[in-house]
XYZ file of C-alpha atoms in Angstrom:
579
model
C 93.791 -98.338 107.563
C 95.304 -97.569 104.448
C 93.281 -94.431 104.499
C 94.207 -93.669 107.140
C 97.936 -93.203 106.644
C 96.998 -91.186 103.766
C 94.964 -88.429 105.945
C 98.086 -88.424 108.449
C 100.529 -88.009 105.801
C 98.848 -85.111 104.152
C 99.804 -83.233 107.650
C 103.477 -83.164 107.253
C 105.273 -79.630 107.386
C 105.087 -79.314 103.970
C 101.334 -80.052 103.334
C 100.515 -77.864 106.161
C 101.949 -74.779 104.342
C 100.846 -75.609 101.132
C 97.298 -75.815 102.905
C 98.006 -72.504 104.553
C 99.062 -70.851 101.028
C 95.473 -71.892 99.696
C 93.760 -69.941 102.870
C 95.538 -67.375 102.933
C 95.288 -66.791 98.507
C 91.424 -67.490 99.178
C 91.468 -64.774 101.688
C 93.139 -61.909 99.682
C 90.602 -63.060 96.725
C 87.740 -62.052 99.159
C 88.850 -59.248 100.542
C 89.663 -57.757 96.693
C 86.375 -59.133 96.584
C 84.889 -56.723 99.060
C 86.743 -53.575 98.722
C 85.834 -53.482 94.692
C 83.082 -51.144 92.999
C 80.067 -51.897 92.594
C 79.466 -51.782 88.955
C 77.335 -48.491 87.813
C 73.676 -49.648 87.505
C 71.452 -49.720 84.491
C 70.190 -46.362 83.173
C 66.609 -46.274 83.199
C 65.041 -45.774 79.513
C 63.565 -42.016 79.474
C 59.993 -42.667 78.929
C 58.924 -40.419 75.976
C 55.976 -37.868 76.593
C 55.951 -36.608 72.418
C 55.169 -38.013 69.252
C 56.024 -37.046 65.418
C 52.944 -36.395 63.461
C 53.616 -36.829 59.397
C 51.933 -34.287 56.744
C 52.134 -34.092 53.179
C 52.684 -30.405 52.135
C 53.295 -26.768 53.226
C 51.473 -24.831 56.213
C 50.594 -21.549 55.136
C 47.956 -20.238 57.350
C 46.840 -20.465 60.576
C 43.140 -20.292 59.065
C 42.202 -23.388 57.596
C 37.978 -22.162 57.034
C 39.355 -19.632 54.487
C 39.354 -19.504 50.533
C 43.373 -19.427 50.217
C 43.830 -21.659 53.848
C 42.104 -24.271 52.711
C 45.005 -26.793 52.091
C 45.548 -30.809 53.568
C 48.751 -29.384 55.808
C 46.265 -26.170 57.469
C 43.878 -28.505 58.008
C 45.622 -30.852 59.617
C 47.082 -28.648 61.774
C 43.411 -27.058 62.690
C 42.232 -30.642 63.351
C 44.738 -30.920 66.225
C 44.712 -27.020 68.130
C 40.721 -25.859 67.035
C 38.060 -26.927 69.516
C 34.516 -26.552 68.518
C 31.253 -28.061 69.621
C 31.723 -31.269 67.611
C 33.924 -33.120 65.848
C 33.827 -35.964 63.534
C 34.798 -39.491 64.079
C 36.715 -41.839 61.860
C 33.436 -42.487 59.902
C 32.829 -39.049 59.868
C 29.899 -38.785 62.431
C 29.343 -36.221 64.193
C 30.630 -36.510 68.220
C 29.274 -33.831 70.195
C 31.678 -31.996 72.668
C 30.078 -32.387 76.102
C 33.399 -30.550 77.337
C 33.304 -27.143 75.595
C 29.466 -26.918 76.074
C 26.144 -28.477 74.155
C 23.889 -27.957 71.275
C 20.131 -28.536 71.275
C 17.633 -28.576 68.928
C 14.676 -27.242 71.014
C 12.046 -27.051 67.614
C 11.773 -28.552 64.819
C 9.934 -26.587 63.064
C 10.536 -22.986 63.243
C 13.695 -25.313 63.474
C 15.722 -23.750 66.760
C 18.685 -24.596 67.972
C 20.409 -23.385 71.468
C 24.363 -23.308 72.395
C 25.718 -23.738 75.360
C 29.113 -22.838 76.510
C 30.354 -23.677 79.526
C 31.727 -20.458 81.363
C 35.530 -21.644 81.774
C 36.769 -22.381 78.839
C 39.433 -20.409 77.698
C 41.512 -19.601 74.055
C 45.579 -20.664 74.664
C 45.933 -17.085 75.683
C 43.845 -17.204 78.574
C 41.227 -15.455 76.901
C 37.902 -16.744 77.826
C 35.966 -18.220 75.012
C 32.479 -16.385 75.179
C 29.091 -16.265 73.124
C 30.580 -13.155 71.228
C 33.223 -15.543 69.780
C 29.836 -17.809 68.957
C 28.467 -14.918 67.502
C 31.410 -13.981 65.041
C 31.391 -17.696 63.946
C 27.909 -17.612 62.807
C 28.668 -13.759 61.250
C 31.764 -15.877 58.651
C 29.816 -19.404 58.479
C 26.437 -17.863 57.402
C 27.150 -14.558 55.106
C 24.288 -12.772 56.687
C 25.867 -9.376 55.378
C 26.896 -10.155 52.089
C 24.979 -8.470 48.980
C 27.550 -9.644 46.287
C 26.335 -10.723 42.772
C 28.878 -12.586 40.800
C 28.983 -13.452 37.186
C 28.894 -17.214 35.374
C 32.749 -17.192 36.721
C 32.017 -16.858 40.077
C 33.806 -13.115 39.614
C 32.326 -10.428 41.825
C 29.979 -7.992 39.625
C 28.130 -5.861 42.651
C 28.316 -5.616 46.310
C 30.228 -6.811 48.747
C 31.678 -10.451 50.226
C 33.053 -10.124 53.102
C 34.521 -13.412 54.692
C 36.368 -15.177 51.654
C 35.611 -18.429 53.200
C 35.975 -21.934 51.839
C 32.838 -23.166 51.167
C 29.625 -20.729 49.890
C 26.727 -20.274 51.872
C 24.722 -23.255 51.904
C 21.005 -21.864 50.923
C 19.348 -24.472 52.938
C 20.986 -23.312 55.841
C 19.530 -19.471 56.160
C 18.982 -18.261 59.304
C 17.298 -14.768 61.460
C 20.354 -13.175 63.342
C 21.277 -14.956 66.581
C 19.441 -13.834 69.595
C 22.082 -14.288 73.062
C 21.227 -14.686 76.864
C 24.061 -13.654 78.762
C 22.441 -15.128 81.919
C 22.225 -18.665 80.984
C 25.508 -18.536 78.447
C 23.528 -19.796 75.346
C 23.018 -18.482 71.981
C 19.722 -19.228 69.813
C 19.876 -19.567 66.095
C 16.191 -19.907 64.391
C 16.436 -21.154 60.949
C 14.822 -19.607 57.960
C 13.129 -23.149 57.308
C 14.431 -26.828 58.599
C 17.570 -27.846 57.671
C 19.298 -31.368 57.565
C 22.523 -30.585 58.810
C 21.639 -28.599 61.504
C 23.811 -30.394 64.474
C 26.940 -29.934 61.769
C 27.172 -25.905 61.986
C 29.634 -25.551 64.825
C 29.782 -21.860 64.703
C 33.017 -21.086 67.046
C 35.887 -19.813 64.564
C 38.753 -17.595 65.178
C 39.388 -15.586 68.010
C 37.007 -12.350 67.933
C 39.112 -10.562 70.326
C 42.029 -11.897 67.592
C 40.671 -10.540 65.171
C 39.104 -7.690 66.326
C 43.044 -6.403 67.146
C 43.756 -7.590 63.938
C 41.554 -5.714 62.361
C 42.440 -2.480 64.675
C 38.991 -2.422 66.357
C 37.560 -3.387 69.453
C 35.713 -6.462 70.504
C 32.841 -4.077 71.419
C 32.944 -2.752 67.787
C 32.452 -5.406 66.353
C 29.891 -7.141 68.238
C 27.757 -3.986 67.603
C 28.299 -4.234 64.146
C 27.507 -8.140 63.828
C 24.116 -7.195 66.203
C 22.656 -3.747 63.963
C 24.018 -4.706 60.339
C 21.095 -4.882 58.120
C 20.989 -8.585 56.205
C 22.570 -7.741 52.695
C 20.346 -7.818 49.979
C 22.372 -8.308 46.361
C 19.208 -6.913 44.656
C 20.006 -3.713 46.534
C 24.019 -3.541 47.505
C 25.345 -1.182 50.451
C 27.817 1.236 51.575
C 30.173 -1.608 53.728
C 29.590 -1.806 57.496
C 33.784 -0.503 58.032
C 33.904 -2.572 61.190
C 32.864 -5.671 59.464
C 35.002 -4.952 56.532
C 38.251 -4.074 58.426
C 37.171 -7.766 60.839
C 36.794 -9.695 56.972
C 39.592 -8.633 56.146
C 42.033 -9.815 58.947
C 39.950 -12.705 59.152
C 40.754 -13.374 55.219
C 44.687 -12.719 55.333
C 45.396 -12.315 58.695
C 46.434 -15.313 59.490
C 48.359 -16.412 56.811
C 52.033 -16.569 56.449
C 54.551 -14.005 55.902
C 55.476 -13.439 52.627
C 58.899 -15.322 53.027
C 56.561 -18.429 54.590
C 57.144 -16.884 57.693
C 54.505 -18.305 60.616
C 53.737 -16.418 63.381
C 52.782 -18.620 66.600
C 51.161 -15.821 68.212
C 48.270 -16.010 65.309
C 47.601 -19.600 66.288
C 45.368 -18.799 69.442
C 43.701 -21.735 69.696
C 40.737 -23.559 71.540
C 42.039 -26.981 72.012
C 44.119 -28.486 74.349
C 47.161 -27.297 72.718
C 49.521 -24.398 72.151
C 51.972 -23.630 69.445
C 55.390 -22.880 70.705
C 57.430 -23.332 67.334
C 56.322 -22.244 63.954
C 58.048 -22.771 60.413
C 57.312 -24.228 56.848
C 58.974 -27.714 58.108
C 57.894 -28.259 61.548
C 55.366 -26.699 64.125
C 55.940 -27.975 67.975
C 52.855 -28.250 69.669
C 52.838 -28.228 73.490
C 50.169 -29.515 76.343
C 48.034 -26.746 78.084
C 47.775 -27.286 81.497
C 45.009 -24.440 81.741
C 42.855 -26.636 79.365
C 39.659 -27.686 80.885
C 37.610 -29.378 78.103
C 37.113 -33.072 77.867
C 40.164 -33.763 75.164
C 42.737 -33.343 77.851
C 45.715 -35.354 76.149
C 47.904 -38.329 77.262
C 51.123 -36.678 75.674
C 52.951 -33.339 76.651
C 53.720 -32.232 73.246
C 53.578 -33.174 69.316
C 55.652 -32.152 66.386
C 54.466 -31.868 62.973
C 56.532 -32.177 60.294
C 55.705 -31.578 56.633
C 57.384 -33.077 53.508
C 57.030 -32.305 50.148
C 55.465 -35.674 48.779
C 54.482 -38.856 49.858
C 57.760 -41.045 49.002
C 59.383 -38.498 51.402
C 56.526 -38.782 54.174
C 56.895 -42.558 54.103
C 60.691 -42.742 53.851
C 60.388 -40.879 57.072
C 57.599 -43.139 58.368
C 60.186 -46.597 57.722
C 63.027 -44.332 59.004
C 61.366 -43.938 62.392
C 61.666 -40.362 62.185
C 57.398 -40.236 62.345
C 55.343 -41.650 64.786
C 51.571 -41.351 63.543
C 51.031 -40.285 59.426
C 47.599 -40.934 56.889
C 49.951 -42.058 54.165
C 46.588 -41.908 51.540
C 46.324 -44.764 48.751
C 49.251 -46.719 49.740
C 50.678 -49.486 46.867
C 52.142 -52.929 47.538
C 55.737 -51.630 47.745
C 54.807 -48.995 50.455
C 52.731 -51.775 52.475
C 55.586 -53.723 52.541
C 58.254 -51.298 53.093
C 56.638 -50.027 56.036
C 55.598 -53.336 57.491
C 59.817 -54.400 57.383
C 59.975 -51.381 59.248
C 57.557 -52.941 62.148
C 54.916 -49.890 61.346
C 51.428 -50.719 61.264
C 49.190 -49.829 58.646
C 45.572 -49.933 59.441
C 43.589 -49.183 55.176
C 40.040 -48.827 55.007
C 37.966 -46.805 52.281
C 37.443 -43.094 51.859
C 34.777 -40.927 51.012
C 36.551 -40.489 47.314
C 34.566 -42.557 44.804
C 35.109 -43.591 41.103
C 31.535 -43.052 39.797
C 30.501 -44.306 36.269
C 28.205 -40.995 34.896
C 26.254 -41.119 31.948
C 25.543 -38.433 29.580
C 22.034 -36.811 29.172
C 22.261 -37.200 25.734
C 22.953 -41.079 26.138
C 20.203 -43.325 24.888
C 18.712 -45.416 27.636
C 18.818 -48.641 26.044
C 22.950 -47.847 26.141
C 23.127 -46.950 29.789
C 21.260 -50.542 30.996
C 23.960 -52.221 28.484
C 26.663 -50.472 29.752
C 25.502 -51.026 33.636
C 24.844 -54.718 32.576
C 28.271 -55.609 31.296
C 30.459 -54.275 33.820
C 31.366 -57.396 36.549
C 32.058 -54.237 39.248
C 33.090 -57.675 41.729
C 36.147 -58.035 39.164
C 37.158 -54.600 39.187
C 37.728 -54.622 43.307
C 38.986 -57.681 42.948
C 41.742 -56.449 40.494
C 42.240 -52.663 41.352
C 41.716 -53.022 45.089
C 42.744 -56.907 46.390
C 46.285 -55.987 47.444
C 45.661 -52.991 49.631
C 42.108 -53.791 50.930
C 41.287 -57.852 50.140
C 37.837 -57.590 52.168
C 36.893 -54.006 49.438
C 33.449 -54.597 47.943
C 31.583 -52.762 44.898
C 30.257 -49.133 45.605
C 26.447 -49.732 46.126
C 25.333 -46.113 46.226
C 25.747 -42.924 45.242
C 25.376 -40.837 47.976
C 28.090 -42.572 50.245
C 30.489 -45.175 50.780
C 31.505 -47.842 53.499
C 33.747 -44.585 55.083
C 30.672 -43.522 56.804
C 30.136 -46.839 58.393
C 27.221 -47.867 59.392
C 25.416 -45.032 57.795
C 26.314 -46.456 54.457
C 25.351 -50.281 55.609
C 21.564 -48.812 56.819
C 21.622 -47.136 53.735
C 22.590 -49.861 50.941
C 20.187 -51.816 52.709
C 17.190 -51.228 50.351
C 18.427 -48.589 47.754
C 17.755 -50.357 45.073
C 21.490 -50.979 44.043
C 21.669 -53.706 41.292
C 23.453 -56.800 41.430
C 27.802 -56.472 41.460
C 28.056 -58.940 38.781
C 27.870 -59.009 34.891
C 25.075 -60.026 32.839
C 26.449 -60.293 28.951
C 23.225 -61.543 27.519
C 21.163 -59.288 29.485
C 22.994 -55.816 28.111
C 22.687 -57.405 24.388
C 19.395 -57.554 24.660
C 19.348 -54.246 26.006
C 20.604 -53.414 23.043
C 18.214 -55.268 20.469
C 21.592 -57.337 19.946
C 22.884 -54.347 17.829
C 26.498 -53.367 18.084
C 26.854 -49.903 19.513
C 29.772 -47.702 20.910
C 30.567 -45.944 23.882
C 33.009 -43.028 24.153
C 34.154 -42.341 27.607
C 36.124 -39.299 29.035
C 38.595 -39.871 31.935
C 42.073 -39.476 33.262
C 44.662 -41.472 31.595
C 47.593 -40.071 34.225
C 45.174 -41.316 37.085
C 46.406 -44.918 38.084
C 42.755 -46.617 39.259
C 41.095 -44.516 36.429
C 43.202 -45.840 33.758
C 42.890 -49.569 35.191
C 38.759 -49.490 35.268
C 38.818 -48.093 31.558
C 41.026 -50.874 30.218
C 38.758 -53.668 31.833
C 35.583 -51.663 30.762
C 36.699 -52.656 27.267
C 37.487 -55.670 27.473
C 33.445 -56.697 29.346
C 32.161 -54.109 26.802
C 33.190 -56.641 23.968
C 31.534 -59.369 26.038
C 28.158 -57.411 25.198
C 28.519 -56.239 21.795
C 29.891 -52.323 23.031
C 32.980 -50.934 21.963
C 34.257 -48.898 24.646
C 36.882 -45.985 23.481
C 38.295 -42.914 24.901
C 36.170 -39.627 23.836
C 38.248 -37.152 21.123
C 38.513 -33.783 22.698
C 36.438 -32.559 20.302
C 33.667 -35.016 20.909
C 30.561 -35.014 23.546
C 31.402 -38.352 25.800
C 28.893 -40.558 26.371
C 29.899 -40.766 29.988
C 32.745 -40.206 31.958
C 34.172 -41.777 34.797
C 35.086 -39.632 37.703
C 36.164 -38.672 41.135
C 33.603 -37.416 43.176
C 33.403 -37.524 47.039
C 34.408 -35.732 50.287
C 31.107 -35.238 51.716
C 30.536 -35.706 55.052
C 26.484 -35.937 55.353
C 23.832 -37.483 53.699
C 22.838 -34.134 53.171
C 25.714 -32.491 51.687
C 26.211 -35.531 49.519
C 22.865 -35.906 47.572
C 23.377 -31.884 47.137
C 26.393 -32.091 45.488
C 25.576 -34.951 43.560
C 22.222 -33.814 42.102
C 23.641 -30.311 41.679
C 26.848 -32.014 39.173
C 24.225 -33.232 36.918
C 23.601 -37.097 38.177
C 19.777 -36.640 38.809
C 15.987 -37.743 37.933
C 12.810 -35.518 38.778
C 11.920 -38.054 41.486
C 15.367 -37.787 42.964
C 15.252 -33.950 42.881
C 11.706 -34.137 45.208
C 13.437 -36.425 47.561
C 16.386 -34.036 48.133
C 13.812 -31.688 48.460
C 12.244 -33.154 51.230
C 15.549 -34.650 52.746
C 16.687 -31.275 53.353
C 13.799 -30.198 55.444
C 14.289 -33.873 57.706
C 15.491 -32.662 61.285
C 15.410 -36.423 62.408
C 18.440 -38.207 61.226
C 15.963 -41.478 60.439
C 13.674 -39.424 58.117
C 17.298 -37.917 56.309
C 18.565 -42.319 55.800
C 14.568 -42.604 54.360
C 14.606 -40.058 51.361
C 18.319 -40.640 50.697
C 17.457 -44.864 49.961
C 14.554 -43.348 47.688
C 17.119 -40.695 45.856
C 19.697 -43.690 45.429
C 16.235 -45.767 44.073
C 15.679 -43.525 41.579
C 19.183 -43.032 40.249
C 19.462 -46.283 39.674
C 16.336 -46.759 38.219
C 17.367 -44.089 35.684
C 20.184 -46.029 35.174
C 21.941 -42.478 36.000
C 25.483 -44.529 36.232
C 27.344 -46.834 38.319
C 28.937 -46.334 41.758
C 32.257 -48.058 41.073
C 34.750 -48.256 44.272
C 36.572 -46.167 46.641
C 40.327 -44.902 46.946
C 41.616 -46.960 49.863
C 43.202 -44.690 52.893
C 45.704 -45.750 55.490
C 47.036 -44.455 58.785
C 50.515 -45.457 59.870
C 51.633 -45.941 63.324
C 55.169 -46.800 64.504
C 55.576 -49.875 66.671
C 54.280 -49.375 69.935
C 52.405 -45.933 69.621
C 48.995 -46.781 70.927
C 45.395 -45.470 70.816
C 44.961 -44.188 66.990
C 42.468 -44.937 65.450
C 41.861 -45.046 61.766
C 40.494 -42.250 59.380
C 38.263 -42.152 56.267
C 38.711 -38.682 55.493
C 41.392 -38.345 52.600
C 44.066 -36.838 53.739
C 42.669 -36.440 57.263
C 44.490 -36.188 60.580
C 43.417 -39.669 62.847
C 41.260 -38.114 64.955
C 40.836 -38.249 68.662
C 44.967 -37.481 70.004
C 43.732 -37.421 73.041
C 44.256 -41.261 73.061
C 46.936 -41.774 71.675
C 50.108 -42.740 73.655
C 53.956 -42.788 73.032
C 55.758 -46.097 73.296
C 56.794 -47.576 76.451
C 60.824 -47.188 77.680
């Protein structure tokens, strides 16, 4: 009742326009309501289709295979625009490229080997690539035509050299002039005798028709002159082919820079996927081909490489976000953990650069077990390498290291590599328990050098050796040193036997390695060559510089790489970050 009166009072005159007020206030309100903007929607994020690539140093040719080309920034530069028939992986195996053509070995022994390019392929011009570019490759790799004799210095004395390239002719690696079958697009090399490496000679170069223009010839020219040359003879040096002299010649300097640094874009014809648009000492733009047809068609439209003097600038830029993808080398703790406050990943690993332990001929035996004896080589990762690579193990070879992967596991596996420990009482006994010295050469401004010396003598004391820097005016007893950047089994125990770390038995071994065609047979004699350096007590594989590739936060599909220095390989994977 009472509520009643209460719901009938609320309808006097006075509550009915107060009521009326409210409806009509809530009224305007929604009609304001209805007329207003809509508010401007959210701009969507522009994906990105580019990414930054970091490099350490100064591009100054667009010929990375020459003598004076031959620098980190050219080669990284060639690892991203040349093409060729293979390519190496991050553990520096060789990955054929089914998408430019094939190479087979069709004998082993006369070893022969075909190539195969597939017919529509072309050079960022448009140029088709063709067996005479094949054919010009083989005419710099192999210096067929050379008759040079050079003195102790390596200074020309006689004859002639034509291609100044970057690395001699290997003499394993002789072959008879290429024969070519225009009908079935392949070229046939026959090799003097069998060579290891055989699947690693790519052959395809610069341009021919390039350099042929270059060179102010014609492509005809100078496939004439590469097909009726004689083979140069040094014992008997002759007048120079002209063609193949004016074609050296461009091919030498031809594609280097201006003498202001100047780059020319129009000298980087390349074979890959990409195309230079912009050239200059700090940056050079690289942009997608659509024409491309390999099998490395890329993800991105475009990369930029940019060069900086050093590495503090290269990873300043890295934590800056100005670079999207860099191989920042042997990083330390504070770059680690600048760039991970940054959110940048950095993937280390080991290289193919190894501190080796090498003993003097002249150093009694007796010293050589003592020394090998007393070094605890677990200790020395453990102290030198824990902070950038905590899972780094002692070098247990001499031919490789664990950047080749699982070439270096098969191999370690049965090399006779000693223990990684130290063995006090054993090297004193080596030594008859008499006191004796050892006088070592190395590199005091070299960080890791410097740090394995100090602990050598303080475990030298632990057996009875005192361990001291060589005088320069004394013979060292051995010398620790930086060896590495091989990229075969092959090439490796070469090198290695050639700087003076070999036996007799080793020497037969690399003799018959280097006639092995079958990559099993090549793993076989290397274990024995390893075997017998170690048996010889030769020296002592140490450890490996530590590389690292950096990759900004979200940047996907880059893989790491051992090669110091190297550019990550495969780009075709790699992606930008999402919007």
């Amino acid at each position: 009742m009472h509520l009643g009166q209460y719901q009938q009072t609320s309808s006097t005159p006075r509550g009915r326009f107060v009521r009326l007020a409210a409806l009509t206030a809530a009224a305007v309100v929604a009609l304001a309501g209805c007329s207003a903007p809509e508010p401007a929607p959210a701009e969507e994020p522009i994906a990105r289709t580019s990414l930054t690539v970091g490099v350490v140093g100064t591009p100054t040719s667009f010929n990375a295979a020459s003598a004076n080309g031959n620098t980190p920034a050219n080669r990284a530069v060639s690892a991203l625009i040349d093409e060729r028939l293979g390519s190496l992986d991050g553990n520096l195996q060789v990955v054929p490229n089914g998408g430019l053509g094939r190479i087979t070995r069709i004998e082993g022994d006369p070893l022969t080997v075909s190539y195969e390019l597939f017919t529509d392929r072309t050079w960022s011009d448009g140029t088709p690539i063709t067996l005479d570019d094949l054919m010009f490759g083989w005419a710099v790799s192999s210096h067929y035509f050379d008759d040079a004799t050079y003195d102790q210095t390596g200074a020309l004395v006689s004859g002639t050299r034509y291609f100044e390239t970057a690395t001699l002719p290997d003499p394993h690696a002789r072959t008879a002039r290429p024969t070519i079958d225009r009908a079935d697009d392949t070229l046939t090399l026959t090799y003097a005798e069998p060579f290891a490496d055989w699947n690693r000679q790519w052959l395809l170069d610069r341009p021919i028709h390039v350099v042929a223009a270059k060179a102010g010839v014609t492509v005809k020219d100078l496939m004439t002159a590469i097909l009726t040359t004689p083979e140069g003879d040094p014992s008997a040096p002759a007048t120079p082919n002209p063609v193949l002299a004016a074609a050296a010649a461009a091919w030498n300097t031809g594609f280097a820079a201006a003498a202001d640094g100047t780059l020319d874009p129009a000298a980087a014809v390349a074979s890959g996927p990409w195309k230079v648009t912009e050239a200059a000492a700090s940056a050079v733009t690289l942009v997608r081909r659509d024409d491309y047809q390999g099998g490395h068609y890329p993800g991105l439209e475009g990369l930029t490489i940019r060069f900086f003097p050093d590495r503090a600038a290269q990873v300043a830029a890295l934590a800056a976000g100005e670079v999207d993808v860099a191989n920042i080398g042997d990083p330390d703790a504070a770059d680690l953990e600048t760039l991970a406050d940054a959110g940048v990943t950095v993937t280390t690993g080991p290289t193919t650069q190894t501190l080796q332990l090498r003993f003097a001929e002249t150093t009694s035996t007796a010293l050589r077990e003592a020394v090998s004896l007393s070094l605890d080589r677990d200790e020395l990762v453990k102290d030198i390498l824990s902070e950038q690579r905590p899972d780094a193990r002692p070098l247990q070879s001499f031919l490789s290291s664990p950047a080749t992967g699982q070439t270096y596991t098969d191999l370690v596996s049965g090399n006779g590599a000693p223990g990684t420990g130290s063995d006090p009482g054993a090297a004193r006994s080596a030594l008859d328990d008499r006191p004796a010295v050892l006088r070592v050469a190395h590199d005091p401004t070299d960080e890791i050098s410097s740090a394995v010396f100090a602990r050598m003598i303080a475990m030298g004391a632990e057996a009875g050796i005192a361990v001291r820097a060589a005088a320069a005016t004394e013979t060292p007893d051995a010398t620790l040193a930086w060896v590495g950047e091989d990229e075969s089994l092959y090439r490796s125990a070469r090198d290695r036997l050639a700087e003076g770390v070999s036996t007799p038995v080793a020497e037969d071994e690399f003799a018959e390695l280097t006639r092995d065609t079958d990559p099993v047979d090549v793993l076989a004699h290397a274990k024995e060559i390893d075997r017998a350096l170690f048996a010889e007590f030769t020296g002592v594989p140490l450890l490996e510089r530590t590389g690292a590739v950096a990759v900004a936060k979200g940047v996907g599909g880059v893989p790491y790489t051992s090669e110091p220095n190297g550019m990550p390989p495969s780009f075709w994977t790699w992606s930008p970050p999402a919007p």
